[in-house]
Short mmCIF file of C-alpha atoms in Angstrom, two decimals:
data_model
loop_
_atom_site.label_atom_id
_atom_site.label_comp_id
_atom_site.label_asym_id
_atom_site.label_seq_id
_atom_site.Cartn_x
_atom_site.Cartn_y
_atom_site.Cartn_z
CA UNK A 1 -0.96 63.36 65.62
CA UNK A 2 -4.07 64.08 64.01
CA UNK A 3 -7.21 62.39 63.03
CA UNK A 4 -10.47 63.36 60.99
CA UNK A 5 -12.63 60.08 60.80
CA UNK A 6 -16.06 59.96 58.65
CA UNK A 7 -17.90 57.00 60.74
CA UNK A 8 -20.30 55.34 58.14
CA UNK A 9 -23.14 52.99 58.10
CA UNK A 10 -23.24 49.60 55.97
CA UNK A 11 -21.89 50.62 52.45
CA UNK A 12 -19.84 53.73 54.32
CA UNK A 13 -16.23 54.43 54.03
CA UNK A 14 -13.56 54.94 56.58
CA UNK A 15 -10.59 56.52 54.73
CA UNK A 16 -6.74 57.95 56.02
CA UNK A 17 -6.63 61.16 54.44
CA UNK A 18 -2.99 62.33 56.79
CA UNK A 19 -0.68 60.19 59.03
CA UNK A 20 2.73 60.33 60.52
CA UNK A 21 5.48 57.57 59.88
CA UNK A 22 4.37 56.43 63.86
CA UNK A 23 1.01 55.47 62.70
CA UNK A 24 0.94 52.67 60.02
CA UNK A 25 -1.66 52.01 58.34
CA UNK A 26 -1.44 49.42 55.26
CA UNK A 27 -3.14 49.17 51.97
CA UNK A 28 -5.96 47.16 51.76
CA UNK A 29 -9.62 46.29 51.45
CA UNK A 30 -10.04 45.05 55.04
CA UNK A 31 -13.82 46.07 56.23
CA UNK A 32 -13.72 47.96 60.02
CA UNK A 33 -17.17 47.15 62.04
CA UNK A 34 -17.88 50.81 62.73
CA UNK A 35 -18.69 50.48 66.08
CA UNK A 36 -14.90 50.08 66.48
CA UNK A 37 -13.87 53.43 65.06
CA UNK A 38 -13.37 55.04 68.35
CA UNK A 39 -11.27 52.05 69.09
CA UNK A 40 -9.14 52.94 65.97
CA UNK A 41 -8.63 56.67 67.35
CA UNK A 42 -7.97 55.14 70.96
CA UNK A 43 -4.65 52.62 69.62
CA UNK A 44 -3.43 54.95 67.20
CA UNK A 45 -2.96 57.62 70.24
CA UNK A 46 -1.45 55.00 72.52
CA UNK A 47 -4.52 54.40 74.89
CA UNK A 48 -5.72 50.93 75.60
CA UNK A 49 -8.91 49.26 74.52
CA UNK A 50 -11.35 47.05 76.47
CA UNK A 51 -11.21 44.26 73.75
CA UNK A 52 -8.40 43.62 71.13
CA UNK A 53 -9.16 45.05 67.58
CA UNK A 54 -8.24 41.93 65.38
CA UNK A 55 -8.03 44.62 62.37
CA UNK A 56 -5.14 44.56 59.53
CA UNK A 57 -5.76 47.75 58.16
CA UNK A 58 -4.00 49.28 61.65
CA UNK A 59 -0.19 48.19 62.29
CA UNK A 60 1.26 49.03 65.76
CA UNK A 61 3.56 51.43 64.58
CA UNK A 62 6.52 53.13 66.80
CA UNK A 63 4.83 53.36 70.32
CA UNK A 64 7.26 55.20 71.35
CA UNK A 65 6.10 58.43 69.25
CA UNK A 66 1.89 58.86 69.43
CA UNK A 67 -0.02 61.42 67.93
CA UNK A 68 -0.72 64.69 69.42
CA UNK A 69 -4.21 65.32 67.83
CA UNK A 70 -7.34 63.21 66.59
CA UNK A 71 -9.60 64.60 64.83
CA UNK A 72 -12.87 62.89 63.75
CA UNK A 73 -15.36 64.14 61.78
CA UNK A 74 -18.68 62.89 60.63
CA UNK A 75 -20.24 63.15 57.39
CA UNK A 76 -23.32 62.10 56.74
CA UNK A 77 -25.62 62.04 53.45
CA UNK A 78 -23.21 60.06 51.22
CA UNK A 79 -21.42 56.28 51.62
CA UNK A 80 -18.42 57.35 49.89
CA UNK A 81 -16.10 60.40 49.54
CA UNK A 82 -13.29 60.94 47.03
CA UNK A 83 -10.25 61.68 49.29
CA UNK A 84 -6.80 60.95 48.76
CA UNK A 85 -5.33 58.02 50.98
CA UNK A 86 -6.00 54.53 52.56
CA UNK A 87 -9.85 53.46 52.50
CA UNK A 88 -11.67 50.65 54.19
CA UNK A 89 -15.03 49.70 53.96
CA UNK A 90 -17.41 49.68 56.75
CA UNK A 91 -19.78 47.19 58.24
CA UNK A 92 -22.44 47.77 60.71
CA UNK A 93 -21.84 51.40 60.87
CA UNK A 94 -23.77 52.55 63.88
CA UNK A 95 -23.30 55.84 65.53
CA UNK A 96 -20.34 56.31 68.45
CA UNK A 97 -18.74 59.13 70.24
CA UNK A 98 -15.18 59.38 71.65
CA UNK A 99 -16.32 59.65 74.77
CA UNK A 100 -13.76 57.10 76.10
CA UNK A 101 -10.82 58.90 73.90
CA UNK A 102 -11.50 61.81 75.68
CA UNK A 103 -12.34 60.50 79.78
CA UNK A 104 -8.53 59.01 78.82
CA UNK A 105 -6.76 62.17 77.63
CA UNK A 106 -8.80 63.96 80.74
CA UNK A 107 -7.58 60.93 83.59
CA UNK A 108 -3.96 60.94 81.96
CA UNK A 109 -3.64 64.94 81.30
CA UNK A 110 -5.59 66.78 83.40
CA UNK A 111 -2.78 69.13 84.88
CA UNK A 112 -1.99 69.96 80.96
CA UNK A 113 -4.17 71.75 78.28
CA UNK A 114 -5.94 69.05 75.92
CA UNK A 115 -7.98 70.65 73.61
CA UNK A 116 -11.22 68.14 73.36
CA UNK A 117 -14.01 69.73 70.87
CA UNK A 118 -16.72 67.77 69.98
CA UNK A 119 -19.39 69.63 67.48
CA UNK A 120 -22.50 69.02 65.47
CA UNK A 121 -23.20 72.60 64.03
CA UNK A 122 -26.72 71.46 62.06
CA UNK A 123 -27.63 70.00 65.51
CA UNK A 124 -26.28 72.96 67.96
CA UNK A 125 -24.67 70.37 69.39
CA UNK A 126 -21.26 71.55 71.31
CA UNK A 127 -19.29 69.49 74.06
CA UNK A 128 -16.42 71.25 75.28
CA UNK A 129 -13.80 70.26 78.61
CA UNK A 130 -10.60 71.18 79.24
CA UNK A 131 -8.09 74.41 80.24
CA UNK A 132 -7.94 75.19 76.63
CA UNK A 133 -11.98 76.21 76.19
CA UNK A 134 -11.02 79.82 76.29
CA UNK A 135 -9.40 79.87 73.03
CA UNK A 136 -12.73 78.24 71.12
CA UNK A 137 -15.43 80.30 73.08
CA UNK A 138 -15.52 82.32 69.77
CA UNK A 139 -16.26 79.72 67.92
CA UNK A 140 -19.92 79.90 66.29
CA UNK A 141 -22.46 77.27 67.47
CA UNK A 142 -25.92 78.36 66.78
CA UNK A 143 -27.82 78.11 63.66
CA UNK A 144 -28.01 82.28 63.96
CA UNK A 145 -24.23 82.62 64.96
CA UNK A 146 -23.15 80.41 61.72
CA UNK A 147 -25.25 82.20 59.35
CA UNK A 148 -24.18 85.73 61.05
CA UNK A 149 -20.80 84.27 60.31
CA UNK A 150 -21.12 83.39 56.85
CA UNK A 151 -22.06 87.34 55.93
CA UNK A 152 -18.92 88.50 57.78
CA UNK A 153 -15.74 89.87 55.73
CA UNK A 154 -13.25 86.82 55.91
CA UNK A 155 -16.25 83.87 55.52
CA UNK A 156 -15.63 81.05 53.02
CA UNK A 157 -18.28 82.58 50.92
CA UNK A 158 -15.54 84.89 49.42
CA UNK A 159 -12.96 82.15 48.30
CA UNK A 160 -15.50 78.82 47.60
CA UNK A 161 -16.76 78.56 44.10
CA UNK A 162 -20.28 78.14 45.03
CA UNK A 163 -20.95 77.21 41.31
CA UNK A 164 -25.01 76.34 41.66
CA UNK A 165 -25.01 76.82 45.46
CA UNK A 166 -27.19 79.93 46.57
CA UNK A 167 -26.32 81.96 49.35
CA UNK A 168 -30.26 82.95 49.66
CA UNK A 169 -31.26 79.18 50.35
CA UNK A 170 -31.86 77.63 53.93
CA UNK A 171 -30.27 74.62 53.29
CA UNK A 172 -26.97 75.98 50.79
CA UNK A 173 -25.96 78.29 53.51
CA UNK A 174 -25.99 75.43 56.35
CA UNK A 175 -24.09 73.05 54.86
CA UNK A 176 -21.72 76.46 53.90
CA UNK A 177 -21.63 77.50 57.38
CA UNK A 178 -20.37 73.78 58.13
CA UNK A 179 -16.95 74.69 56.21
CA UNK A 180 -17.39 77.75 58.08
CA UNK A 181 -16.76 76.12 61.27
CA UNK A 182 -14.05 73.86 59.56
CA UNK A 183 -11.98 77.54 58.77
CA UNK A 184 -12.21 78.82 62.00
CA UNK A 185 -10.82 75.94 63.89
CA UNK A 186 -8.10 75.76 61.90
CA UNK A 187 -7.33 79.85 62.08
CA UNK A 188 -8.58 79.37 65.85
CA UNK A 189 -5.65 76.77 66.62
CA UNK A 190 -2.88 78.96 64.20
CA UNK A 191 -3.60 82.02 66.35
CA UNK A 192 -3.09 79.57 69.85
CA UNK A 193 0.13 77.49 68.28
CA UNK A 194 0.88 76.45 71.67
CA UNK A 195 -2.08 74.11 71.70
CA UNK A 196 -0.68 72.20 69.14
CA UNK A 197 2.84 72.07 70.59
CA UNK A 198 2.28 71.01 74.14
CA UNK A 199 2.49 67.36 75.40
CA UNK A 200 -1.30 66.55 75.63
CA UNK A 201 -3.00 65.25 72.84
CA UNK A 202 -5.78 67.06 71.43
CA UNK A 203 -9.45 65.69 70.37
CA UNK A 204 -11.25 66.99 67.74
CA UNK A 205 -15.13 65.30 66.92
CA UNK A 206 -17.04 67.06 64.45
CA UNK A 207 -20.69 66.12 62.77
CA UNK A 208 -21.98 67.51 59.45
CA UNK A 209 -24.66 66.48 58.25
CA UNK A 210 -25.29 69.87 55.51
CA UNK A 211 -24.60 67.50 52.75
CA UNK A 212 -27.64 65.18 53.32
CA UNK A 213 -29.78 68.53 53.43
CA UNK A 214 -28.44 69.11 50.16
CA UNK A 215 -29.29 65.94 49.33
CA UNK A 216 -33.08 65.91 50.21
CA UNK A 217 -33.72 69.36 48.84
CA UNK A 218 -32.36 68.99 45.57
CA UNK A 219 -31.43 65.28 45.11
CA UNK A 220 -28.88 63.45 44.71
CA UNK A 221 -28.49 63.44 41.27
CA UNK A 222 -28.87 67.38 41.25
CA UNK A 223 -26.10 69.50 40.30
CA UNK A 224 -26.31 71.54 43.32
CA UNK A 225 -24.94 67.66 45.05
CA UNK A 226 -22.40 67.31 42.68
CA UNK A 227 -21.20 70.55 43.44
CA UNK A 228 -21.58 69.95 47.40
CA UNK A 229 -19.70 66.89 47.34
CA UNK A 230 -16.66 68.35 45.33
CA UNK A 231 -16.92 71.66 47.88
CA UNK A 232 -16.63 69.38 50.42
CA UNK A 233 -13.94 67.39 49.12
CA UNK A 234 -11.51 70.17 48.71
CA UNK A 235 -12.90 72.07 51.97
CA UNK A 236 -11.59 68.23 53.94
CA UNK A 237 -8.13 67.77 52.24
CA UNK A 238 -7.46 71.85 52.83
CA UNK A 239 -8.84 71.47 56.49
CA UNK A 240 -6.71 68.07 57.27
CA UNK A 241 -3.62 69.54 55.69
CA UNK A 242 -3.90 72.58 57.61
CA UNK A 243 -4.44 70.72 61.15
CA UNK A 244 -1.46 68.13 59.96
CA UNK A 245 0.76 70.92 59.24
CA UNK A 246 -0.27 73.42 62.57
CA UNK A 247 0.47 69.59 64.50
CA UNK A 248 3.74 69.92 62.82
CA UNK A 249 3.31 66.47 60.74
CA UNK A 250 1.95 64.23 64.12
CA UNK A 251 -1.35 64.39 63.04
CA UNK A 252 -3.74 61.29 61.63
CA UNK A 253 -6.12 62.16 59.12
CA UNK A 254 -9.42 60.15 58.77
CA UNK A 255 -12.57 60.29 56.92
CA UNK A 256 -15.85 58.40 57.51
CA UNK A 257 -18.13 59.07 55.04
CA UNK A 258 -21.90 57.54 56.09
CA UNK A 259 -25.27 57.38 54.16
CA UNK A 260 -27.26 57.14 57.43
CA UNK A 261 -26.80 55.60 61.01
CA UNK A 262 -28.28 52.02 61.78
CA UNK A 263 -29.76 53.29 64.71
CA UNK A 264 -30.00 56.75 66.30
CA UNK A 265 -27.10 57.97 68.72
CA UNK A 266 -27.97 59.57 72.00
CA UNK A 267 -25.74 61.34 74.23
CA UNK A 268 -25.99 64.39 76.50
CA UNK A 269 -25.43 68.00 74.87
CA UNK A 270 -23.89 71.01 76.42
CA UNK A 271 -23.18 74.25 75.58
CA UNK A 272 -19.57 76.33 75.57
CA UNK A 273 -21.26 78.63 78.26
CA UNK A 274 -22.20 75.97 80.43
CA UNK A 275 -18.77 73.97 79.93
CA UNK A 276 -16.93 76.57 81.46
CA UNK A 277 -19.64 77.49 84.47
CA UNK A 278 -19.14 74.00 85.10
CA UNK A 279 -15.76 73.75 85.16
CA UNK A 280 -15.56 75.37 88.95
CA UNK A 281 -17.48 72.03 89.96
CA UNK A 282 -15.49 69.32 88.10
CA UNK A 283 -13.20 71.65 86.27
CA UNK A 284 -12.10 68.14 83.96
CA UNK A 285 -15.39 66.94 83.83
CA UNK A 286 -14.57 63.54 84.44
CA UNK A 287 -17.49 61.51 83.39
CA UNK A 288 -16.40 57.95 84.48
CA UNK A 289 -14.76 57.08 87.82
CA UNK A 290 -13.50 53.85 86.44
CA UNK A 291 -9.47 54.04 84.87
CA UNK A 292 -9.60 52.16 81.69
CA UNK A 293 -6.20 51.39 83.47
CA UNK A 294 -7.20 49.90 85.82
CA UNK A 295 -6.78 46.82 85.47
CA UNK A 296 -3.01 47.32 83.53
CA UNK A 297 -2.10 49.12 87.00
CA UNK A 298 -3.46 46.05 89.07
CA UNK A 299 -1.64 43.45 87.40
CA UNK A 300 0.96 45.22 87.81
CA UNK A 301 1.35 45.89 91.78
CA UNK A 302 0.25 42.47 92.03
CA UNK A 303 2.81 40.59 90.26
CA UNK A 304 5.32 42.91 91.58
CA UNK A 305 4.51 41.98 95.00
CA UNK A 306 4.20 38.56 94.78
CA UNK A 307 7.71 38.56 92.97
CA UNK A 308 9.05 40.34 95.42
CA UNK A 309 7.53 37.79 98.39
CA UNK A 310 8.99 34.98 96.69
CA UNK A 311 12.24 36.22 96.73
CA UNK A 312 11.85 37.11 100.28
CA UNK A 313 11.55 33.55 100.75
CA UNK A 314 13.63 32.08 98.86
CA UNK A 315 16.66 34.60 100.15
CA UNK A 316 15.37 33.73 103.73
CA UNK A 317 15.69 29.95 103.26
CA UNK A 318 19.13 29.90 101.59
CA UNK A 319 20.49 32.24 104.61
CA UNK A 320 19.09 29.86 106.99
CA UNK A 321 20.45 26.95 105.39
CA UNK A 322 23.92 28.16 104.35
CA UNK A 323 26.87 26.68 104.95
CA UNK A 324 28.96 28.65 107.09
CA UNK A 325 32.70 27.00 106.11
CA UNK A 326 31.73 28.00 101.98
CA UNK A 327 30.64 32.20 102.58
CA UNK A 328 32.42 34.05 104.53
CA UNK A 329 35.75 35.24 105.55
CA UNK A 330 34.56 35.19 109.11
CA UNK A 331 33.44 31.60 109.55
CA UNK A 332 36.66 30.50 107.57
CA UNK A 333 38.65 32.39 110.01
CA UNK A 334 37.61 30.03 112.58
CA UNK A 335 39.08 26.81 110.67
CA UNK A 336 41.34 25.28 112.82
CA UNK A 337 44.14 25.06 110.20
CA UNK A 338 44.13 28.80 109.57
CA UNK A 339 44.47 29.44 113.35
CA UNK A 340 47.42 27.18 113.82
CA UNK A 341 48.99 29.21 110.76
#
């Protein structure tokens, strides 16, 4: 299945733009802490959390069929989007990263091809692990690959209505070049079907944070906002249905729409070029040596074994103290009745 999230802050919005009839999520006004949005992505693909997630909005659903795709993206510049679907409010929206979502696809499928992306285009920002890199090493990155992008034949400056956009301004054409990178992963993935049909679920994180340019050049109340936000909008719903549909229907949809973070979010950055040098070294780029399963597995072998010593015992001490004239054919032989017969 397939996610897009939108993590929030206080005020935010964490909406369910796409889901299959495995993932149920019900109607309601139920605020998510947004430190627990990764948490949301984890259950939803069948992984296991360090601490239960007393949330209604999230139903457990068939586990038995999980999604094959989550895809989360981050918008910032604006506390609420108008998408179709489910939407909860968030609380304490502070920044996160599916780091954990994707350390558990890596541990669990790391013979396979998951495709894990995680991008912030404004911010250069690309993390990238997996067999499947190959197919998105086209994908533009830099600030002068988007732009160079955006001027090519079959950009999304041919079919948007820019309406009081410019394509000569700074901060129009990054926020543009942010749907840009929305297109291609979506043509990327059509051309490389097989991604989307294998058995290892995929992870998509994106970041964009062109809208809250917008937003401080012109204002909020500017047209050229209005006509960001509604861009945006339709540039989301066309993007999830695309993914949903390429996922064949398993996909989860989710939007996160956040005015700012609480607190700034710091993580390690990497580039495509140095993902795949890298890969010779720790070709899965395990980050964490520790299985979130750990302790399911323990528990397990455990329990096991001490069942199985008990019964060890307790067959042991009824052999010892059974009565040979009740079980068995051979000790009855021996009656002294049966012999005289």
């Amino acid at each position: 299945a397939f996610y897009v999230c939108f993590l929030g802050v206080c005020g935010g919005e964490f909406s369910i733009l796409r889901s299959p009839q495995s993932v149920v999520f019900r109607d309601g006004s139920w605020p998510i802490p947004g430190e627990r949005i990764p948490d949301v992505a984890a259950l939803t693909m069948g992984f296991s959390v360090e601490e239960d997630l007393p949330w209604p909005g999230l139903a457990v659903g068939d586990l038995f069929h999980r999604p094959q795709a989550t895809v989360l993206v981050t918008v910032k510049g604006v506390d609420k989007l108008p998408v179709k679907g489910f939407s909860y409010p968030i609380e304490n929206a502070v920044p996160f990263s599916l780091d954990s979502v994707a350390n558990a696809i890596h541990t669990l499928f790391s013979e396979e091809m998951p495709v894990v992306l995680q991008l912030a285009p404004s911010e250069e920002r690309v993390y990238m692990v997996g067999k499947a890199n190959a197919v998105f090493e086209d994908l533009s990155v830099t600030l002068r690959q988007l732009r160079n992008r955006l001027f090519q034949d079959s950009s999304v400056l041919s079919s948007l209505p820019l309406n009081s956009l410019s394509r000569n301004n700074e901060v129009d054409l990054l926020f543009l070049s942010e749907l840009q990178v929305l297109h291609d992963i979506a043509s990327l993935l059509s051309r490389h079907k097989h991604l989307a049909k294998d058995h290892s679920p995929d992870l998509y994180s994106l970041e964009l944070s062109g809208l809250e340019e917008v937003g401080k050049r012109y204002g909020e109340d500017s047209q050229q906002f209005k006509d960001a936000s509604q861009i945006l909008v339709d540039s989301l719903q066309k993007f999830a249905d695309e993914m949903f549909n390429l996922y064949g229907g398993n996909a989860v949809v989710e939007v996160v729409a956040v005015k700012e973070f609480n607190s700034p979010l710091s993580r390690k950055t990497r580039s495509i070029l140095q993902a795949s040098q890298s890969e010779k070294e720790n070709p899965y780029n395990l980050a964490y040596p520790y299985n979130y399963d750990y302790s399911v597995i323990f528990n397990i072998v455990l329990w096991m074994m001490i069942g199985l010593a008990l019964a060890v015992i307790v067959i042991s001490y009824n052999l010892w103290n059974m009565d040979p004239g009740y079980d068995s054919i051979i000790y009855r032989m021996t009656n002294q009745k049966i012999r005289m017969d």
